[in-house]
């Protein structure tokens, strides 16, 4: 075993083998995999190993397509062929119209990734799968590429190819300690010697936190026991002459696939169990948990009803093994927060299907700093301080219980709430607030008009439409107040703070005390990394404000770029301050009533910042707007938040101050063409493609990403972000929906909602550049139907920006 290498990948399951192979594919051959036992001896060896193309985002669909393409190639390798059944298809079943709508949406979204699902009715489901009953069935989603693979052969094939490309694979070599050296490289200790590596990757499956502890981090990953059984032969299957399609059933929480001439049937029972919370026996390797079929009785009955043939065959084998889950169900693939040169590929609950794609995207991030798709949905930094072990366990259980029940738009699941709240949370709850969860924070979605008001979940406009219309109307004609908690806020100090920020952003970062500016940060490929509001407070303090979930992401990026000797310190105020937003034409009246000082447009114009007392609460007030109305952000330390809130409520009384939530903000910001980080601002596009030209200053001496951006500008845009007015009144264009022209996909929706002030159904979408001119007509596939849409420019509400500057 060599003692110096570029990358050590720890763990030889599908995650580690795929990462190692893809590192060699990206051109790095001086890489090594260390496995404590034999390859696949963790979860991988006993996996049901189904490989679907289905995903709920384009990134997930794209990475799964990569897996499928790679596995096809490996299966066809004459030197080392592997068993991969694919092309017999699979069906996700549904028994509600809302689920069917979801499948229609996912089919529209997948089409943009050149993946073609079919939405079929119950009779067609039964025609394609002769063993299922159509009782209580509406239909399903057909994935033509669904299949299953031999997990051990897959890992061996990847390791074999990696070795041939120069990588080393060492079995029976447990990593026992990790030490980070002053130059940010790593010493990796094993009983067989110590390896000095530039970069380490944690791919340790259910032992993720043993290795996490070696580097002083806790990963929000929890293991659940998961069971399937394999039946004896079923004659109908042998007689069918083709393999049975896979079934995934959200109605009765089971899946099935063909195994020899029987079925493999797996369950997601409600009475599920976490595993290994209090430590894992070091000898648990190539091992299973004890069979526990009693636990799955509730779901077993549903499976028997759906597939009556199961009642007539014996059970051949039972498998019960640990499977990892995270807080939101998606894995953690990318940089480890707060660490340098450390990555992870963990929390995989469908690692055989996804592993090929995850290893591919991780290797790109390690070698190039970024992947070809925006990987925020997988980024380990998307959970911040709340990702503790107890919350992870609760969310893992909830997610396991809902395995095939996809989350509807605006659906907020109850486990582990509230994990982050402010002193105002109970106050707003008493006012009727319905909360959504943003990076763990309970943030007001809207205010229920009556105590018994409930939302019907689905993909179409529902009863909340009218509630939001009323909240928007009150803001537009008077004044409204809302709480935006968890807003990311760094204080940047030091004599080089301004020079540092100037280098980090691609535009003009204002240095003037009392002024605020909106800026964009690029990565080294010239693509959009972050969006920041930079405010200059008295005393040389600079505030850097960005999206609620961006705290760890932006902190890592900024601190990595402080040059040696530069006098810059960055501290986070995110958890200690909250933002109260006053918006509407009477916002100035309310603020003037609540806080001493001259708040006139001359004394405190748009894009100003000032410290002030609101009532008795010390605050930082900024005149910025995301609604398009005259608005102020009142930033308050949490200890004084209630005091500031009371002062604003009191001051607002004579002006009819009302409360509003983030659903109203979403509607209003779309009418202004304002963008959301990680909805419309993605690493897949540069600022020119995203319509942010005015925020780029190429005449600055240098900034991160400048050289690459100039190259991109010369090459011209591949897509352009546009606002579309959609000719449809009963449903929004959901993110991911395909924009179509003459039967071809020409773009993808990133955000969509009803604009209540304009009476327009609006969408933001990246489209082909020659379709970005005002008035261009396209169609959007919204829940399986094509609706006409036209490019509108300038923005439909207050295009001269008079309101917010008033
Ligand atoms: C019953 C069951 C059915 C499943 N069915 C499917 C399915 O149909 N489709 C699907 O896609 N997924 C399925 N999964 C999930 C899938 O199997 C896992 O997501 C996947 O195997 C995880 O792979 P991994 O590489 O992350 O972890 P593992 O396979 O657990 O690999 C981690 C490796 O790290 C090694 N390791 C740990 N600590 C150290 C250390 N200190 N030093 C060196 N090495 C170390 C371990 O020995 C192990 O080999 C199923 C899981 C279960 C339990």
Tab-separated table of C-alpha atoms in Angstrom, residues 160-501:
chain	number	residue	atom	x	y	z
A	160	UNK	CA	-11.740	-3.481	-11.576
A	161	UNK	CA	-11.990	-0.602	-14.030
A	162	UNK	CA	-10.642	1.859	-11.460
A	163	UNK	CA	-7.658	-0.421	-10.734
A	164	UNK	CA	-6.946	-0.691	-14.445
A	165	UNK	CA	-6.864	3.100	-14.600
A	166	UNK	CA	-4.251	3.212	-11.819
A	167	UNK	CA	-6.325	3.308	-8.622
A	168	UNK	CA	-5.476	1.105	-5.641
A	169	UNK	CA	-8.100	-0.884	-3.735
A	170	UNK	CA	-7.192	-2.287	-0.313
A	171	UNK	CA	-9.559	-4.694	1.395
A	172	UNK	CA	-9.312	-5.597	5.101
A	173	UNK	CA	-7.918	-2.116	5.763
A	174	UNK	CA	-10.115	-0.253	8.226
A	175	UNK	CA	-9.496	3.439	8.693
A	176	UNK	CA	-8.991	3.932	12.435
A	177	UNK	CA	-8.071	7.624	12.679
A	178	UNK	CA	-7.995	10.798	10.573
A	179	UNK	CA	-5.759	13.773	11.274
A	180	UNK	CA	-5.857	17.028	9.341
A	181	UNK	CA	-2.436	18.639	8.934
A	182	UNK	CA	-1.653	22.361	8.873
A	183	UNK	CA	-1.700	22.420	5.072
A	184	UNK	CA	-5.221	20.904	5.103
A	185	UNK	CA	-4.052	17.504	3.834
A	186	UNK	CA	-4.941	14.364	5.788
A	187	UNK	CA	-3.189	11.522	7.578
A	188	UNK	CA	-5.290	8.408	7.247
A	189	UNK	CA	-4.398	5.771	9.812
A	190	UNK	CA	-4.996	2.048	9.296
A	191	UNK	CA	-3.543	-1.100	10.914
A	192	UNK	CA	-1.619	-1.616	7.668
A	193	UNK	CA	0.087	1.777	7.756
A	194	UNK	CA	-0.646	5.483	7.473
A	195	UNK	CA	-1.523	7.138	4.177
A	196	UNK	CA	-0.985	10.834	3.535
A	197	UNK	CA	-3.791	12.113	1.294
A	198	UNK	CA	-4.725	15.484	-0.130
A	199	UNK	CA	-8.415	14.666	0.091
A	200	UNK	CA	-10.548	12.149	1.980
A	201	UNK	CA	-14.027	10.866	1.102
A	202	UNK	CA	-16.380	9.303	3.641
A	203	UNK	CA	-18.344	6.543	1.861
A	204	UNK	CA	-18.941	4.402	4.929
A	205	UNK	CA	-22.647	3.591	4.660
A	206	UNK	CA	-24.180	2.893	8.070
A	207	UNK	CA	-20.783	3.487	9.739
A	208	UNK	CA	-20.770	7.058	8.446
A	209	UNK	CA	-20.649	8.606	11.896
A	210	UNK	CA	-17.819	6.405	13.128
A	211	UNK	CA	-15.648	7.958	10.447
A	212	UNK	CA	-17.353	11.362	10.911
A	213	UNK	CA	-16.261	11.294	14.556
A	214	UNK	CA	-12.666	10.744	13.433
A	215	UNK	CA	-12.792	14.193	11.845
A	216	UNK	CA	-14.958	15.779	14.547
A	217	UNK	CA	-18.216	16.032	12.646
A	218	UNK	CA	-21.667	14.552	13.029
A	219	UNK	CA	-23.531	13.761	9.815
A	220	UNK	CA	-27.344	13.866	9.841
A	221	UNK	CA	-27.662	10.248	8.706
A	222	UNK	CA	-29.646	7.508	10.457
A	223	UNK	CA	-30.051	3.821	9.685
A	224	UNK	CA	-33.407	2.075	9.523
A	225	UNK	CA	-34.010	-1.667	9.459
A	226	UNK	CA	-35.498	-2.603	6.110
A	227	UNK	CA	-36.945	-5.952	5.041
A	228	UNK	CA	-37.803	-7.870	1.940
A	229	UNK	CA	-38.588	-11.492	1.247
A	230	UNK	CA	-38.126	-13.655	-1.817
A	231	UNK	CA	-40.862	-16.115	-2.761
A	232	UNK	CA	-40.756	-19.574	-4.252
A	233	UNK	CA	-41.462	-19.849	-7.973
A	234	UNK	CA	-44.776	-18.434	-9.261
A	235	UNK	CA	-45.975	-20.382	-12.335
A	236	UNK	CA	-47.572	-17.328	-14.017
A	237	UNK	CA	-44.175	-15.654	-14.102
A	238	UNK	CA	-42.499	-18.567	-15.838
A	239	UNK	CA	-45.431	-18.745	-18.287
A	240	UNK	CA	-45.430	-14.982	-19.049
A	241	UNK	CA	-42.428	-15.208	-21.361
A	242	UNK	CA	-41.126	-11.838	-20.192
A	243	UNK	CA	-39.819	-10.450	-16.910
A	244	UNK	CA	-42.406	-8.878	-14.632
A	245	UNK	CA	-42.189	-5.086	-14.421
A	246	UNK	CA	-41.210	-3.687	-11.038
A	247	UNK	CA	-43.972	-2.347	-8.798
A	248	UNK	CA	-43.701	0.486	-6.269
A	249	UNK	CA	-46.874	1.004	-4.306
A	250	UNK	CA	-47.571	4.123	-2.219
A	251	UNK	CA	-51.028	2.744	-1.407
A	252	UNK	CA	-49.721	-0.216	0.590
A	253	UNK	CA	-46.045	0.774	0.988
A	254	UNK	CA	-44.335	-2.146	-0.727
A	255	UNK	CA	-42.280	-2.868	-3.833
A	256	UNK	CA	-41.738	-5.980	-5.846
A	257	UNK	CA	-39.466	-7.187	-8.575
A	258	UNK	CA	-38.880	-10.512	-10.210
A	259	UNK	CA	-36.222	-12.764	-8.631
A	260	UNK	CA	-35.599	-15.907	-10.677
A	261	UNK	CA	-39.216	-17.066	-11.298
A	262	UNK	CA	-40.513	-15.737	-7.982
A	263	UNK	CA	-40.945	-12.241	-6.572
A	264	UNK	CA	-38.823	-10.173	-4.248
A	265	UNK	CA	-41.181	-8.054	-2.122
A	266	UNK	CA	-39.962	-5.266	0.186
A	267	UNK	CA	-41.881	-3.252	2.766
A	268	UNK	CA	-42.006	0.212	4.305
A	269	UNK	CA	-44.020	-0.457	7.438
A	270	UNK	CA	-45.403	2.241	9.750
A	271	UNK	CA	-43.998	0.516	12.842
A	272	UNK	CA	-40.454	0.854	11.535
A	273	UNK	CA	-37.240	0.787	13.571
A	274	UNK	CA	-34.054	2.814	13.660
A	275	UNK	CA	-30.863	0.791	13.839
A	276	UNK	CA	-27.444	1.381	15.398
A	277	UNK	CA	-28.362	4.607	17.216
A	278	UNK	CA	-26.312	3.605	20.243
A	279	UNK	CA	-23.352	2.212	18.357
A	280	UNK	CA	-22.720	-0.665	15.956
A	281	UNK	CA	-21.026	-3.932	16.845
A	282	UNK	CA	-17.584	-3.827	15.158
A	283	UNK	CA	-18.212	-7.427	14.031
A	284	UNK	CA	-21.399	-6.488	12.140
A	285	UNK	CA	-20.120	-7.017	8.612
A	286	UNK	CA	-21.565	-9.102	5.820
A	287	UNK	CA	-24.372	-9.400	8.320
A	288	UNK	CA	-28.137	-8.997	8.603
A	289	UNK	CA	-30.563	-8.030	11.340
A	290	UNK	CA	-32.859	-10.805	12.657
A	291	UNK	CA	-35.971	-11.466	10.517
A	292	UNK	CA	-39.016	-9.646	11.865
A	293	UNK	CA	-41.952	-10.267	9.551
A	294	UNK	CA	-44.437	-9.500	12.346
A	295	UNK	CA	-43.398	-5.877	11.987
A	296	UNK	CA	-44.669	-5.710	8.401
A	297	UNK	CA	-48.061	-7.353	8.885
A	298	UNK	CA	-49.955	-4.113	8.207
A	299	UNK	CA	-48.357	-3.583	4.821
A	300	UNK	CA	-48.202	-7.277	3.988
A	301	UNK	CA	-51.991	-7.398	3.796
A	302	UNK	CA	-52.003	-4.559	1.267
A	303	UNK	CA	-49.377	-6.322	-0.811
A	304	UNK	CA	-51.401	-9.568	-0.745
A	305	UNK	CA	-54.509	-7.673	-1.885
A	306	UNK	CA	-52.630	-5.997	-4.736
A	307	UNK	CA	-50.837	-9.210	-5.793
A	308	UNK	CA	-53.078	-12.141	-4.824
A	309	UNK	CA	-50.508	-14.620	-6.214
A	310	UNK	CA	-48.382	-13.874	-3.147
A	311	UNK	CA	-50.904	-15.664	-0.943
A	312	UNK	CA	-50.328	-18.888	-2.841
A	313	UNK	CA	-46.531	-19.206	-2.668
A	314	UNK	CA	-44.064	-19.927	0.077
A	315	UNK	CA	-41.386	-17.557	1.291
A	316	UNK	CA	-37.919	-18.706	0.335
A	317	UNK	CA	-35.696	-16.097	2.044
A	318	UNK	CA	-36.109	-13.083	4.318
A	319	UNK	CA	-33.577	-10.234	4.327
A	320	UNK	CA	-33.542	-7.539	7.016
A	321	UNK	CA	-30.701	-5.027	6.777
A	322	UNK	CA	-29.730	-1.476	7.689
A	323	UNK	CA	-30.433	1.254	5.180
A	324	UNK	CA	-29.427	4.899	5.664
A	325	UNK	CA	-31.742	7.933	5.647
A	326	UNK	CA	-31.232	11.682	6.048
A	327	UNK	CA	-33.440	14.549	7.217
A	328	UNK	CA	-35.073	15.098	3.834
A	329	UNK	CA	-34.634	11.704	2.232
A	330	UNK	CA	-31.958	12.774	-0.249
A	331	UNK	CA	-28.337	11.706	0.292
A	332	UNK	CA	-25.416	13.920	1.282
A	333	UNK	CA	-23.014	14.070	-1.632
A	334	UNK	CA	-20.406	16.832	-1.675
A	335	UNK	CA	-18.123	18.832	0.615
A	336	UNK	CA	-18.305	18.215	4.368
A	337	UNK	CA	-19.356	21.474	6.053
A	338	UNK	CA	-16.622	23.310	7.911
A	339	UNK	CA	-13.851	21.001	6.670
A	340	UNK	CA	-11.272	21.468	3.954
A	341	UNK	CA	-10.457	18.720	1.462
A	342	UNK	CA	-13.115	16.426	2.890
A	343	UNK	CA	-16.106	15.063	1.009
A	344	UNK	CA	-18.839	12.550	1.671
A	345	UNK	CA	-21.219	10.310	-0.264
A	346	UNK	CA	-23.513	9.086	2.484
A	347	UNK	CA	-27.141	8.666	3.473
A	348	UNK	CA	-27.901	6.676	0.319
A	349	UNK	CA	-31.219	4.887	0.664
A	350	UNK	CA	-31.359	3.871	-2.994
A	351	UNK	CA	-27.662	3.577	-3.507
A	352	UNK	CA	-27.679	0.897	-6.165
A	353	UNK	CA	-29.923	2.838	-8.490
A	354	UNK	CA	-28.347	6.194	-7.703
A	355	UNK	CA	-24.788	5.237	-6.801
A	356	UNK	CA	-23.447	5.380	-10.341
A	357	UNK	CA	-24.729	8.925	-10.701
A	358	UNK	CA	-23.753	10.127	-7.231
A	359	UNK	CA	-20.159	8.918	-7.662
A	360	UNK	CA	-20.075	10.708	-11.008
A	361	UNK	CA	-21.292	14.032	-9.581
A	362	UNK	CA	-19.013	13.754	-6.533
A	363	UNK	CA	-15.922	13.031	-8.619
A	364	UNK	CA	-16.694	16.103	-10.719
A	365	UNK	CA	-16.981	18.229	-7.582
A	366	UNK	CA	-13.691	16.905	-6.204
A	367	UNK	CA	-11.765	17.352	-9.441
A	368	UNK	CA	-13.427	20.466	-10.939
A	369	UNK	CA	-14.976	22.156	-7.902
A	370	UNK	CA	-18.484	21.847	-9.351
A	371	UNK	CA	-20.620	19.247	-11.121
A	372	UNK	CA	-22.461	19.487	-14.436
A	373	UNK	CA	-25.814	19.746	-12.603
A	374	UNK	CA	-26.632	22.010	-9.684
A	375	UNK	CA	-26.171	19.642	-6.721
A	376	UNK	CA	-27.717	21.776	-3.955
A	377	UNK	CA	-30.418	19.146	-3.345
A	378	UNK	CA	-27.611	16.726	-2.414
A	379	UNK	CA	-25.249	19.203	-0.756
A	380	UNK	CA	-24.222	18.178	2.803
A	381	UNK	CA	-24.334	21.876	3.775
A	382	UNK	CA	-28.081	22.205	3.153
A	383	UNK	CA	-28.800	21.314	6.807
A	384	UNK	CA	-27.189	23.679	9.262
A	385	UNK	CA	-27.016	23.604	13.045
A	386	UNK	CA	-30.251	21.663	13.448
A	387	UNK	CA	-29.049	18.405	11.889
A	388	UNK	CA	-28.692	16.562	15.195
A	389	UNK	CA	-29.071	12.853	15.840
A	390	UNK	CA	-32.528	13.013	17.441
A	391	UNK	CA	-34.050	15.146	14.678
A	392	UNK	CA	-32.438	12.925	12.049
A	393	UNK	CA	-34.002	9.847	13.667
A	394	UNK	CA	-37.481	11.404	13.671
A	395	UNK	CA	-37.225	12.562	10.071
A	396	UNK	CA	-35.750	9.214	8.975
A	397	UNK	CA	-38.723	7.365	10.478
A	398	UNK	CA	-41.179	9.754	8.815
A	399	UNK	CA	-39.439	9.476	5.499
A	400	UNK	CA	-39.282	5.684	5.668
A	401	UNK	CA	-43.006	5.567	6.472
A	402	UNK	CA	-43.690	7.680	3.369
A	403	UNK	CA	-41.109	6.078	1.079
A	404	UNK	CA	-43.196	6.082	-2.108
A	405	UNK	CA	-45.515	8.956	-1.124
A	406	UNK	CA	-43.849	11.914	-2.755
A	407	UNK	CA	-44.139	15.294	-1.061
A	408	UNK	CA	-46.737	17.604	-2.620
A	409	UNK	CA	-45.991	21.279	-3.275
A	410	UNK	CA	-46.310	23.140	0.056
A	411	UNK	CA	-46.663	19.871	1.991
A	412	UNK	CA	-45.012	20.181	5.389
A	413	UNK	CA	-44.548	16.920	7.244
A	414	UNK	CA	-44.926	17.062	11.027
A	415	UNK	CA	-41.993	15.086	12.475
A	416	UNK	CA	-39.336	17.048	14.336
A	417	UNK	CA	-41.176	20.357	14.436
A	418	UNK	CA	-40.489	22.932	15.617
A	419	UNK	CA	-36.711	22.523	15.569
A	420	UNK	CA	-35.950	26.204	14.943
A	421	UNK	CA	-38.275	28.965	16.013
A	422	UNK	CA	-38.180	32.533	17.264
A	423	UNK	CA	-39.972	34.279	20.130
A	424	UNK	CA	-42.592	35.250	17.534
A	425	UNK	CA	-43.470	31.714	16.439
A	426	UNK	CA	-46.146	31.165	19.129
A	427	UNK	CA	-47.350	34.757	18.711
A	428	UNK	CA	-47.887	34.320	14.990
A	429	UNK	CA	-49.380	30.864	15.548
A	430	UNK	CA	-51.983	32.514	17.757
A	431	UNK	CA	-52.739	34.881	14.857
A	432	UNK	CA	-53.539	31.841	12.691
A	433	UNK	CA	-50.183	31.371	10.978
A	434	UNK	CA	-49.701	28.254	8.911
A	435	UNK	CA	-45.971	27.567	8.860
A	436	UNK	CA	-43.640	26.121	6.304
A	437	UNK	CA	-40.173	24.850	7.172
A	438	UNK	CA	-37.150	26.619	5.684
A	439	UNK	CA	-33.838	25.091	6.742
A	440	UNK	CA	-35.536	23.955	9.942
A	441	UNK	CA	-37.076	27.367	10.682
A	442	UNK	CA	-40.825	27.696	11.128
A	443	UNK	CA	-41.629	30.441	8.657
A	444	UNK	CA	-45.136	31.793	8.053
A	445	UNK	CA	-46.648	30.511	4.818
A	446	UNK	CA	-49.972	32.319	5.148
A	447	UNK	CA	-52.560	33.160	7.799
A	448	UNK	CA	-55.581	30.869	8.057
A	449	UNK	CA	-58.813	32.878	7.609
A	450	UNK	CA	-60.669	30.598	10.053
A	451	UNK	CA	-59.358	28.257	12.752
A	452	UNK	CA	-60.572	25.134	10.929
A	453	UNK	CA	-59.143	26.151	7.523
A	454	UNK	CA	-57.071	23.380	5.921
A	455	UNK	CA	-55.287	23.171	2.595
A	456	UNK	CA	-56.049	20.431	0.071
A	457	UNK	CA	-52.635	19.261	-1.072
A	458	UNK	CA	-52.061	18.889	-4.771
A	459	UNK	CA	-50.552	20.408	-7.890
A	460	UNK	CA	-53.469	22.762	-8.700
A	461	UNK	CA	-54.569	26.076	-7.215
A	462	UNK	CA	-56.638	25.430	-4.112
A	463	UNK	CA	-58.405	27.282	-1.300
A	464	UNK	CA	-55.155	29.048	-0.292
A	465	UNK	CA	-55.291	30.956	-3.601
A	466	UNK	CA	-57.949	33.357	-2.269
A	467	UNK	CA	-56.211	33.714	1.094
A	468	UNK	CA	-52.966	34.747	-0.578
A	469	UNK	CA	-54.864	37.115	-2.898
A	470	UNK	CA	-56.242	38.911	0.155
A	471	UNK	CA	-52.798	39.133	1.819
A	472	UNK	CA	-51.260	40.516	-1.384
A	473	UNK	CA	-54.120	42.994	-1.801
A	474	UNK	CA	-53.594	44.336	1.728
A	475	UNK	CA	-49.872	44.828	1.070
A	476	UNK	CA	-50.472	46.441	-2.319
A	477	UNK	CA	-52.998	48.972	-1.074
A	478	UNK	CA	-51.918	49.494	2.532
A	479	UNK	CA	-49.163	47.898	4.557
A	480	UNK	CA	-48.283	44.386	5.734
A	481	UNK	CA	-45.838	42.818	8.169
A	482	UNK	CA	-44.154	39.437	8.008
A	483	UNK	CA	-41.330	37.611	9.761
A	484	UNK	CA	-38.466	36.230	7.658
A	485	UNK	CA	-36.511	34.112	10.094
A	486	UNK	CA	-33.319	32.175	9.461
A	487	UNK	CA	-32.228	34.756	6.906
A	488	UNK	CA	-28.464	34.178	6.613
A	489	UNK	CA	-26.457	37.098	7.973
A	490	UNK	CA	-22.692	37.360	8.347
A	491	UNK	CA	-20.821	40.288	9.842
A	492	UNK	CA	-17.564	40.824	7.971
A	493	UNK	CA	-14.914	42.933	9.673
A	494	UNK	CA	-11.280	43.887	9.203
A	495	UNK	CA	-9.470	46.529	7.204
A	496	UNK	CA	-9.489	44.363	4.069
A	497	UNK	CA	-13.202	43.495	4.270
A	498	UNK	CA	-14.189	45.668	1.292
A	499	UNK	CA	-11.315	44.567	-0.932
A	500	UNK	CA	-12.103	40.972	-0.092
A	501	UNK	CA	-15.786	41.361	-0.956
